[in-house]
Short mmCIF file of C-alpha atoms in Angstrom, two decimals:
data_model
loop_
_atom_site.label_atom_id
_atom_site.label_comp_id
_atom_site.label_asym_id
_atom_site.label_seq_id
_atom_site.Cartn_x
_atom_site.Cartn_y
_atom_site.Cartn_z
CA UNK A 1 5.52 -27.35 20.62
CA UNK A 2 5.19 -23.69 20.57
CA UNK A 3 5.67 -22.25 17.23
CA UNK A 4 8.17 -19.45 16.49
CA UNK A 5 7.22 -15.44 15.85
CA UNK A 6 8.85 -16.27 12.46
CA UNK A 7 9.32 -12.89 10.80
CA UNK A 8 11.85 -13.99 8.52
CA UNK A 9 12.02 -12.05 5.22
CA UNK A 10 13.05 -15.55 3.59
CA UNK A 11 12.97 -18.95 3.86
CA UNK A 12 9.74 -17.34 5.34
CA UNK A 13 6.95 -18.83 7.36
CA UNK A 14 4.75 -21.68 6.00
CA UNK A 15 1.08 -22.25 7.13
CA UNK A 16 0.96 -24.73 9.68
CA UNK A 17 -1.84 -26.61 8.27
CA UNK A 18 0.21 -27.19 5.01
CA UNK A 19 3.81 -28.83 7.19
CA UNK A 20 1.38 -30.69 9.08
CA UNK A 21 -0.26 -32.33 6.07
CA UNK A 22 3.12 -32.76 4.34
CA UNK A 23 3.76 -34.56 7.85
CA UNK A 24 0.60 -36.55 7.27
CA UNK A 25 1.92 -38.06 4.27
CA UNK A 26 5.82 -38.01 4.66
CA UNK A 27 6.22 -41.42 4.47
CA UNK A 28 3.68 -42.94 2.31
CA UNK A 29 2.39 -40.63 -0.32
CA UNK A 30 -0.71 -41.84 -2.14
CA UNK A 31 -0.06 -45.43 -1.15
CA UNK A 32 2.76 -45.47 -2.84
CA UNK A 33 4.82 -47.08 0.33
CA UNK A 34 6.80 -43.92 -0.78
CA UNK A 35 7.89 -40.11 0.34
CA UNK A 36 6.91 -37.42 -2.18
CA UNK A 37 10.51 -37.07 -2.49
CA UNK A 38 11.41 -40.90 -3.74
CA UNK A 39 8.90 -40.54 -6.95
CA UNK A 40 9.63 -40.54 -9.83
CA UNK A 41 9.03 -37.44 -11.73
CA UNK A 42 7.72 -39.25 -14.67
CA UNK A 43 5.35 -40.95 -12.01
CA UNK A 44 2.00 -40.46 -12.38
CA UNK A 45 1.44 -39.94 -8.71
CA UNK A 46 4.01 -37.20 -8.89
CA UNK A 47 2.33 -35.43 -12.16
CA UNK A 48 -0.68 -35.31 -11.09
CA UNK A 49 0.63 -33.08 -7.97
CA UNK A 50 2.56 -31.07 -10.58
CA UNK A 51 -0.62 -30.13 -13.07
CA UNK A 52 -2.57 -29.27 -9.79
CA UNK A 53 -0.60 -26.80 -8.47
CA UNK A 54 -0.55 -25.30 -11.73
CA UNK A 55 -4.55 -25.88 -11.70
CA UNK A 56 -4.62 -23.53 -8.68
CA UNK A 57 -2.02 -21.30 -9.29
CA UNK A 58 -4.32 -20.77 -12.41
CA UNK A 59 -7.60 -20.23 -10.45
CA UNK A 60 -6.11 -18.36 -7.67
CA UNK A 61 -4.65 -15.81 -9.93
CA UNK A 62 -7.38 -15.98 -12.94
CA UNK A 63 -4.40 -16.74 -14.88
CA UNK A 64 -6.08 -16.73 -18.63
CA UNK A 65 -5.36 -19.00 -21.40
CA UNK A 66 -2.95 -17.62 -23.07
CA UNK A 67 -0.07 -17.61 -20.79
CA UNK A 68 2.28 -20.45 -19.01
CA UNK A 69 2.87 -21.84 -15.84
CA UNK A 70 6.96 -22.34 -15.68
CA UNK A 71 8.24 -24.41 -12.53
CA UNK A 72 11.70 -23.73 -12.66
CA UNK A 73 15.26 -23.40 -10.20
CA UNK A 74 17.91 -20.78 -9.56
CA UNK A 75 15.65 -18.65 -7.94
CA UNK A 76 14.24 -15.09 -9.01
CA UNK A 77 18.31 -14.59 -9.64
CA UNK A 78 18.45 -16.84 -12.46
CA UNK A 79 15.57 -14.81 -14.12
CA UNK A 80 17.45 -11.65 -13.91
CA UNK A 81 19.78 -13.82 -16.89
CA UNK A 82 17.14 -15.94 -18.52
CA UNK A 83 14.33 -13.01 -19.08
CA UNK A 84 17.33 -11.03 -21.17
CA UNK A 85 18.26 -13.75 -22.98
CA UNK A 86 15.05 -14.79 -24.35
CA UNK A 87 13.56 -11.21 -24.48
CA UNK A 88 15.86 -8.77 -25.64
CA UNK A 89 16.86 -8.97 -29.01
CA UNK A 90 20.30 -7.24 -30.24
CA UNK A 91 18.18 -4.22 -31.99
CA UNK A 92 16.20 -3.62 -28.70
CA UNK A 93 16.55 -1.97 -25.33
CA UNK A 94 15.17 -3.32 -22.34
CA UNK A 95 14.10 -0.65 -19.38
CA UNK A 96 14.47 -1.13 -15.35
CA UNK A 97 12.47 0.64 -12.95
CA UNK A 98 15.06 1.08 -10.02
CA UNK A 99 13.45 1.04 -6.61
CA UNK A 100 15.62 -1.27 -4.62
CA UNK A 101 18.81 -3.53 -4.47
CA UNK A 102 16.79 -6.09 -6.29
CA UNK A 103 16.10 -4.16 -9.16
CA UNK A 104 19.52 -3.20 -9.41
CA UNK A 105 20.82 -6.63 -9.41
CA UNK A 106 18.16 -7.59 -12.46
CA UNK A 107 19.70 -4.51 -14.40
CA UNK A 108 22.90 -5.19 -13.65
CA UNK A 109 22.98 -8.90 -15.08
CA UNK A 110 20.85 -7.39 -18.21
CA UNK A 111 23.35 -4.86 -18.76
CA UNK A 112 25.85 -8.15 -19.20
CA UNK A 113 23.66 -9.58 -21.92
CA UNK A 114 22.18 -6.23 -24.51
CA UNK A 115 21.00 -2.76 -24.57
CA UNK A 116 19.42 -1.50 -20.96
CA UNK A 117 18.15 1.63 -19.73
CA UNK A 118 16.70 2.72 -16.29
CA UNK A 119 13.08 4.13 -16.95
CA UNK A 120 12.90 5.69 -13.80
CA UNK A 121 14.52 5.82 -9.96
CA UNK A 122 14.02 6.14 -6.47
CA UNK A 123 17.90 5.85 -5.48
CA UNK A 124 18.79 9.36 -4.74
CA UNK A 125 16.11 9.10 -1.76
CA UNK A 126 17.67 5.85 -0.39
CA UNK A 127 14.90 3.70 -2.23
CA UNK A 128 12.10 5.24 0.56
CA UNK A 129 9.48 5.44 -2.22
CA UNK A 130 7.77 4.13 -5.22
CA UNK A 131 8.12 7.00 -8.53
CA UNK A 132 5.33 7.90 -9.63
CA UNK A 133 4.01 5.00 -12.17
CA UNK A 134 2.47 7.56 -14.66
CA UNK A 135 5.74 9.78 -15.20
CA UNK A 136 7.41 6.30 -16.75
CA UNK A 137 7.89 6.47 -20.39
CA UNK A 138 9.57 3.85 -22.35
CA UNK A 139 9.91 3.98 -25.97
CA UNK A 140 7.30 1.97 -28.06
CA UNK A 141 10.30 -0.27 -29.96
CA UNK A 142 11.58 -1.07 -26.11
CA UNK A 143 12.16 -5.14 -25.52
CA UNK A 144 10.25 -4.47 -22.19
CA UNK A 145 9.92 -2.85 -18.78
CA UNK A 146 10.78 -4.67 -15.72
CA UNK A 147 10.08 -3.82 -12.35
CA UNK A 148 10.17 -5.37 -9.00
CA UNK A 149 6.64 -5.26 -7.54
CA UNK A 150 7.74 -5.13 -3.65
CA UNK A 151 11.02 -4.65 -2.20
CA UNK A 152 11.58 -6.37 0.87
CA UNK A 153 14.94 -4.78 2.03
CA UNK A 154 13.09 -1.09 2.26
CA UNK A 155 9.56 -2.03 2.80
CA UNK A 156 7.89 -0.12 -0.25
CA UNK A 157 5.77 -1.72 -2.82
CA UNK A 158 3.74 -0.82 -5.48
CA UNK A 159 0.34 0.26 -5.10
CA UNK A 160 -0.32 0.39 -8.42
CA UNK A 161 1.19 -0.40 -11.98
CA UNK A 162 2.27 1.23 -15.13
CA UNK A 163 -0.32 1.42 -17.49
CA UNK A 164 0.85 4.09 -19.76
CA UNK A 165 3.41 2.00 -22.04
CA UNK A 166 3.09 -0.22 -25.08
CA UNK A 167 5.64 -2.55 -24.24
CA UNK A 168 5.49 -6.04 -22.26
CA UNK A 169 5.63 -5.03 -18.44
CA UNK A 170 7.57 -7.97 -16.41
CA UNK A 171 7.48 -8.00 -12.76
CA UNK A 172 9.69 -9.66 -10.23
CA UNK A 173 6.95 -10.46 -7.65
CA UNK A 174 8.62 -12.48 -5.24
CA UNK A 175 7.87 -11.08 -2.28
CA UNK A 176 4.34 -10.12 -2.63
CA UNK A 177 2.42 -12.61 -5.06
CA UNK A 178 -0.52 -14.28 -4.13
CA UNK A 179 -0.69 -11.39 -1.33
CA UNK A 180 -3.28 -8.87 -3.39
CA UNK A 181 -5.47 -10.00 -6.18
CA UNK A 182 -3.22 -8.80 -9.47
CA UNK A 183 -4.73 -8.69 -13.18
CA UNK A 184 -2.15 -11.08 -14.72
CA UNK A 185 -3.19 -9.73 -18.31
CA UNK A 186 -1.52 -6.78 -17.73
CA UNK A 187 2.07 -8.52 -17.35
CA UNK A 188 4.08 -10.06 -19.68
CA UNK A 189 5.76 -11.89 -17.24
CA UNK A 190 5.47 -12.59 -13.75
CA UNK A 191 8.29 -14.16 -11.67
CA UNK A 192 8.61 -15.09 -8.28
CA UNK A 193 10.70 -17.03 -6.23
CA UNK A 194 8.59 -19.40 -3.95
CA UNK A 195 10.29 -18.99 -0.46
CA UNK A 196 8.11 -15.99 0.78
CA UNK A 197 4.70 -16.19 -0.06
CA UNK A 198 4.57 -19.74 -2.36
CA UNK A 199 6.08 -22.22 -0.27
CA UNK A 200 10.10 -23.34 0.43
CA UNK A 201 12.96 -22.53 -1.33
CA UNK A 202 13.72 -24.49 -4.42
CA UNK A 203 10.83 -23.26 -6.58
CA UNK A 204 10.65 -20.64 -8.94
CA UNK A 205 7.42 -19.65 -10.59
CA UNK A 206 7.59 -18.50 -13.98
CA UNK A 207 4.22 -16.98 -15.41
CA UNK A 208 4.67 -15.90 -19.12
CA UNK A 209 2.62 -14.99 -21.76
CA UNK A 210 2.74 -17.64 -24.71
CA UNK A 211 3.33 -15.22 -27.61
CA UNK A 212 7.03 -14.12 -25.61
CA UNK A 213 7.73 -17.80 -25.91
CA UNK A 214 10.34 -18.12 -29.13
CA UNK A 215 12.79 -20.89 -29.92
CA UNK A 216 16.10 -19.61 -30.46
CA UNK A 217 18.82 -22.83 -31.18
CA UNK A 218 21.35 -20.18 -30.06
CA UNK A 219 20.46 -20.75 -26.36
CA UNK A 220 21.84 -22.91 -24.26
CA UNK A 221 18.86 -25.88 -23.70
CA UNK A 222 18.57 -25.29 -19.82
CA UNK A 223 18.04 -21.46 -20.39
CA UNK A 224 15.28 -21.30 -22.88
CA UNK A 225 12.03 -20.57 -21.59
CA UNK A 226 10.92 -22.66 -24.83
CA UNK A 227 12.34 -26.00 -23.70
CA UNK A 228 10.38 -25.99 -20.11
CA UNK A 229 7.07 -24.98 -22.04
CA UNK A 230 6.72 -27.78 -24.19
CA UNK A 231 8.13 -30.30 -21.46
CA UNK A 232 5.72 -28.87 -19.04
CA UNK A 233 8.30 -27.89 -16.94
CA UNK A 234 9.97 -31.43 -16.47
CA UNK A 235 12.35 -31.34 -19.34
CA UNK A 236 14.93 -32.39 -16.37
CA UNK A 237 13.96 -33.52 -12.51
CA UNK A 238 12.53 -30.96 -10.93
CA UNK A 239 12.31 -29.82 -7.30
CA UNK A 240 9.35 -32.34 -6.83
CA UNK A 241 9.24 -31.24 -2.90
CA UNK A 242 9.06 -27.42 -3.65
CA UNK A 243 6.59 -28.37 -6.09
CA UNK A 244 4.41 -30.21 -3.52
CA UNK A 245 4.59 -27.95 -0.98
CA UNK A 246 4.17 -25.20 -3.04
CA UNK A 247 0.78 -27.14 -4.20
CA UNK A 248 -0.38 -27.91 -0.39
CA UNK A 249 0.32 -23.73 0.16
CA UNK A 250 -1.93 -22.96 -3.05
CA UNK A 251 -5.16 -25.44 -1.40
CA UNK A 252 -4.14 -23.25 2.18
CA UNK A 253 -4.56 -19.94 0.28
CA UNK A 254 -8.33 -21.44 -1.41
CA UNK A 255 -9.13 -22.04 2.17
CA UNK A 256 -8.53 -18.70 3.15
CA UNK A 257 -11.00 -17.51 0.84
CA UNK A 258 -8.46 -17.20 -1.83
CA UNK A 259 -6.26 -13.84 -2.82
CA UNK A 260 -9.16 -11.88 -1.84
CA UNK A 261 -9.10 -13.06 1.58
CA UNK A 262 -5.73 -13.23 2.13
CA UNK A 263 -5.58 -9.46 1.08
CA UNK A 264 -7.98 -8.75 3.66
CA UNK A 265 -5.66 -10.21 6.65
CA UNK A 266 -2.24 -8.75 5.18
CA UNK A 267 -4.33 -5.08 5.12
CA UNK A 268 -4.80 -5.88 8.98
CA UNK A 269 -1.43 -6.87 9.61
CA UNK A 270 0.21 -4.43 8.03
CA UNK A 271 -2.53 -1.67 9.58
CA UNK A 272 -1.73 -2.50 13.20
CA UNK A 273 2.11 -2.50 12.56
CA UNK A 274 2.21 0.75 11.20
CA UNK A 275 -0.18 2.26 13.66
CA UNK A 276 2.46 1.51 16.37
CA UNK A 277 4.71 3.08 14.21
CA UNK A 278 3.08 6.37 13.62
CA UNK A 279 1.96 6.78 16.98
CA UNK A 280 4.74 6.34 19.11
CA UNK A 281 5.65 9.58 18.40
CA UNK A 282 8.77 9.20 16.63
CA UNK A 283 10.28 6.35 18.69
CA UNK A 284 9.90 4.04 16.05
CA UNK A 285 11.10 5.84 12.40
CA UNK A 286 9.44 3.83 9.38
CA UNK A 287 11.93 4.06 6.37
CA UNK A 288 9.25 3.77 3.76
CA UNK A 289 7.37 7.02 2.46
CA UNK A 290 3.86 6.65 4.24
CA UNK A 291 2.15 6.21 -0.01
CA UNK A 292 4.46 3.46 -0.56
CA UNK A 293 4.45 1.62 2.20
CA UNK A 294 4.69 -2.40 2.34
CA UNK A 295 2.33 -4.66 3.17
CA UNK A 296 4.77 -7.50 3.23
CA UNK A 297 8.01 -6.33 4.97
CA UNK A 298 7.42 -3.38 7.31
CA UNK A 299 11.21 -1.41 8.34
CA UNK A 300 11.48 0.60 10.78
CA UNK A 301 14.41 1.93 13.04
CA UNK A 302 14.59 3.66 16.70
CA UNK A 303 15.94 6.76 17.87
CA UNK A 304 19.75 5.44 18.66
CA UNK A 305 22.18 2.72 17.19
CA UNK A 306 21.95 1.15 21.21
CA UNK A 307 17.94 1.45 21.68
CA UNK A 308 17.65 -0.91 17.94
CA UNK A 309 20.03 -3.38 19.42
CA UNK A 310 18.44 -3.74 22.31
CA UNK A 311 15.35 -3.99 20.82
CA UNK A 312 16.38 -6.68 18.48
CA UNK A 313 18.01 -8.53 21.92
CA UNK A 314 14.86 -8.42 23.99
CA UNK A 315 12.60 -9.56 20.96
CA UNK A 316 14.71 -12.23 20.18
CA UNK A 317 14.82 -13.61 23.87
CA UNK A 318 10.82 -13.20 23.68
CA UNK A 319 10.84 -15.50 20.90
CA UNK A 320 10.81 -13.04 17.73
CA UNK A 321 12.55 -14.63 14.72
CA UNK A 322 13.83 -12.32 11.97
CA UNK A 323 13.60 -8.71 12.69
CA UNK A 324 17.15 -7.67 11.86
CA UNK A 325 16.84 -5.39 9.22
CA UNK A 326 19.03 -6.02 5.74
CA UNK A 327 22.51 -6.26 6.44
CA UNK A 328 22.98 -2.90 3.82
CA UNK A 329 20.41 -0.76 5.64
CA UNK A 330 20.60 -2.35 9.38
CA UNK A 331 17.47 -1.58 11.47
CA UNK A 332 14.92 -3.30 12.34
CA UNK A 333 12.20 -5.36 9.80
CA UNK A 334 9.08 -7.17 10.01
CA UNK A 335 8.13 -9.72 7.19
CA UNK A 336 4.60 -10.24 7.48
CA UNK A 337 3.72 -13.01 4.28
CA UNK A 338 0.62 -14.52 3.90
CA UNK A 339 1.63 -17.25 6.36
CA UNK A 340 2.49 -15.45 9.21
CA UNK A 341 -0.55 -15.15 11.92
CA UNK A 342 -2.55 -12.08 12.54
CA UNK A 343 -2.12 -13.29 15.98
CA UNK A 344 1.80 -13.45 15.89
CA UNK A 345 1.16 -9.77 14.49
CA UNK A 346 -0.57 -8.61 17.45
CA UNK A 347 1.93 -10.17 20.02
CA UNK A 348 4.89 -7.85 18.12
CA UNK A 349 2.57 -4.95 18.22
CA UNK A 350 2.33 -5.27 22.16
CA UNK A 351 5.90 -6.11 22.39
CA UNK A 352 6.67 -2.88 20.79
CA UNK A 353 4.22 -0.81 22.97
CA UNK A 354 6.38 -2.17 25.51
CA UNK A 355 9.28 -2.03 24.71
CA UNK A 356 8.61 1.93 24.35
CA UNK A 357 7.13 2.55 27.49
CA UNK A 358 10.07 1.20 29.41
CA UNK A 359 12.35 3.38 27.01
CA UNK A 360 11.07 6.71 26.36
#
C-alpha cells in the first residue's frame, strides 16, 4: 500500500511506525487475549499505558513537578468553558490575545461565563500576523492571559511568548505542541487537543500548574479540573485508545531524538515550502506576514479564483490529501505536523514547481 500525501490540518497524519505497532498488538494486547480497547480502565494492563504516556509527555516536555498531566475529552473546545470556570473568579477579568478564529471562539465562550477583555489583536489585518508580544499589557489583578500559540486556519504562530505580565499565561497549543521545545514553567496552562501533533482524536491534553488547581463544590463534577487531578484522570472511562496511541506517538517522538529533533525536521519542512513560495515570483501569495509565519500549517493562494481550483484538482488526482484551505478564508493550505514526511514535503514542493511552470 502506498501511503497518502496526508496534509490534513486535522484528524492529521500519524507516524507510520506508531499504526503499525498499534497493528502489532490489535488483537492481543499484553497477553491479555484482549484489544487495548476491551480493558478495563481500572486494569492494570491499561494503567500502566496511562502513567507512561504521562511519563513521556513529562520527559519530552521537561514538564517540572509542580504541574499536572490532565487526559481529558471534548476537545480544545471544551477548554474554552472549563479554563473560565475554574479560573476566573467573579472579581477578576480574564484577557484574550486575538490572532485567529480560534481565539475568538475561546473569548467568546469566556465572555458567557465572567469578566473578559482582548489584550491585544491582529483582526483588522485579516489575522496575517502575530502583535507584537512585548506591547501586551494586562493588569496585575487579571485572572489570566490566554492565547493560542499557532493558528492553523492563517498559518501564523508565535515565535515567541509574552514575558512582560504577572499573570498566569495559558496557551491553546493544539496545533503546534511537541513541534518546538517550549519552557512549560512559563505557562500556567497548556492545552491541546491530540489530533494534530499527539495522536487521534478523542484526547485532550491538559497541562496545569498545581497551585491553579482549587475545589469549588459549585462546579458541576465533570467540569472541575480538581476531580480529574486527584482521580488521575480516570474519575470516569476514558478514551483508553486515544490514550494509547497518543502513548505509542510520545515513544515515536523519543525516537526522533525528541522535541529537539523533531524541531529540526519541521524547520526543513517548513523552509522548503516557503522557498517555493517566495520564489515563484508572486504565483503563489503566502497569507501569513513573512515574521510570523507557521511552521505547522503553511497558506498560501494563486493569482486567480480558477488557477487555486485547479491546483487543488490536479494535486488531489496526484494523490495530495488536504490542501483546501479553511472553508472562511478558501485557498490553498499545507499542514505539515510532526508526522508528516520530509519526503512527502519534497514531493509537494516539486508538484508546485510544476504546476507553475505549466501555468505562468
Amino acid at each position: 500500500m502506498k501511503r497518502a500525501y496526508n496534509f490534513n490540518a486535522g484528524p492529521a497524519a500519524l507516524p507510520e511506525w506508531v499504526l503499525q505497532e498499534a497493528k502489532e498488538h490489535w488483537l492481543n494486547f499484553n497477553d491479555t487475549g484482549m484489544s487495548l480497547m476491551e480493558l478495563s480502565h481500572r486494569s492494570a494492563d491499561y494503567e500502566a499505558v496511562h502513567n507512561e504516556a504521562k511519563e513521556l509527555l513529562t520527559s519530552l516536555l521537561s514538564i517540572p513537578d509542580n504541574y499536572e498531566i490532565l487526559f481529558l475529552q471534548g476537545g480544545a473546545s471544551l477548554q474554552f468553558t472549563m479554563i473560565p470556570m475554574n479560573l476566573l473568579p467573579k472579581n477578576q477579568t480574564a484577557y484574550y490575545a486575538l490572532t485567529g478564529i480560534w481565539s475568538e471562539k475561546a473569548l467568546k465562550e469566556a465572555s458567557k461565563l465572567g469578566n473578559t477583555a482582548i489584550s491585544i489583536s491582529s483582526k483588522n489585518e485579516n489575522y496575517s500576523y502575530i502583535p507584537n508580544s512585548e506591547q501586551i499589557e494586562v493588569p496585575k489583578d487579571a485572572a489570566y492571559l490566554h492565547i493560542t500559540s499557532n493558528n492553523t486556519i492563517y498559518g501564523t504562530q508565535w515565535s515567541s511568548y509574552p514575558t512582560n505580565v504577572s499573570v498566569p499565561l495559558i496557551a491553546d497549543m493544539s496545533s503546534d505542541i511537541l513541534s518546538t521545545p517550549i519552557d512549560v514553567s512559563k505557562f500556567g496552562l497548556i492545552y491541546a487537543g491530540a489530533q494534530k501533533n499527539l495522536g487521534p482524536s478523542g484526547v485532550t491534553v491538559v497541562i496545569i500548574r498545581k497551585d491553579l488547581i482549587k475545589e469549588d463544590a459549585a462546579l458541576p463534577t465533570m467540569l472541575s479540573f480538581h476531580t480529574h487531578a486527584k482521580s488521575n484522570s480516570l474519575f470516569n472511562t476514558p478514551p483508553t485508545l486515544a490514550i494509547y496511541l497518543l502513548s505509542l506517538v510520545l515513544k515515536w517522538v523519543k525516537k526522533q531524538g525528541g522535541v529537539e529533533g523533531i524541531a529540526t525536521i519541521n524547520n526543513e519542512k517548513a523552509k522548503h515550502l516557503y522557498d517555493v513560495i517566495d520564489q515563484s515570483n508572486g504565483f503563489y501569495r503566502g497569507h501569513a506576514e513573512e515574521t510570523s509565519r507557521s511552521k505547522m500549517n503553511v497558506t498560501f493562494t494563486l493569482q486567480s479564483e480558477n488557477l487555486t481550483k485547479a491546483f487543488l484538482q490536479e494535486a488531489k488526482e496526484a494523490g495530495f490529501v488536504g490542501l483546501n484551505g479553511h472553508r472562511s478564508v478558501g485557498g490553498c493550505r499545507a499542514s505539515i505536523y510532526n508526522a508528516v514526511p520530509l519526503e512527502h514535503v519534497m514531493e509537494l514542493t516539486k508538484f508546485m514547481k510544476e504546476f507553475q511552470r505549466k501555468n505562468q
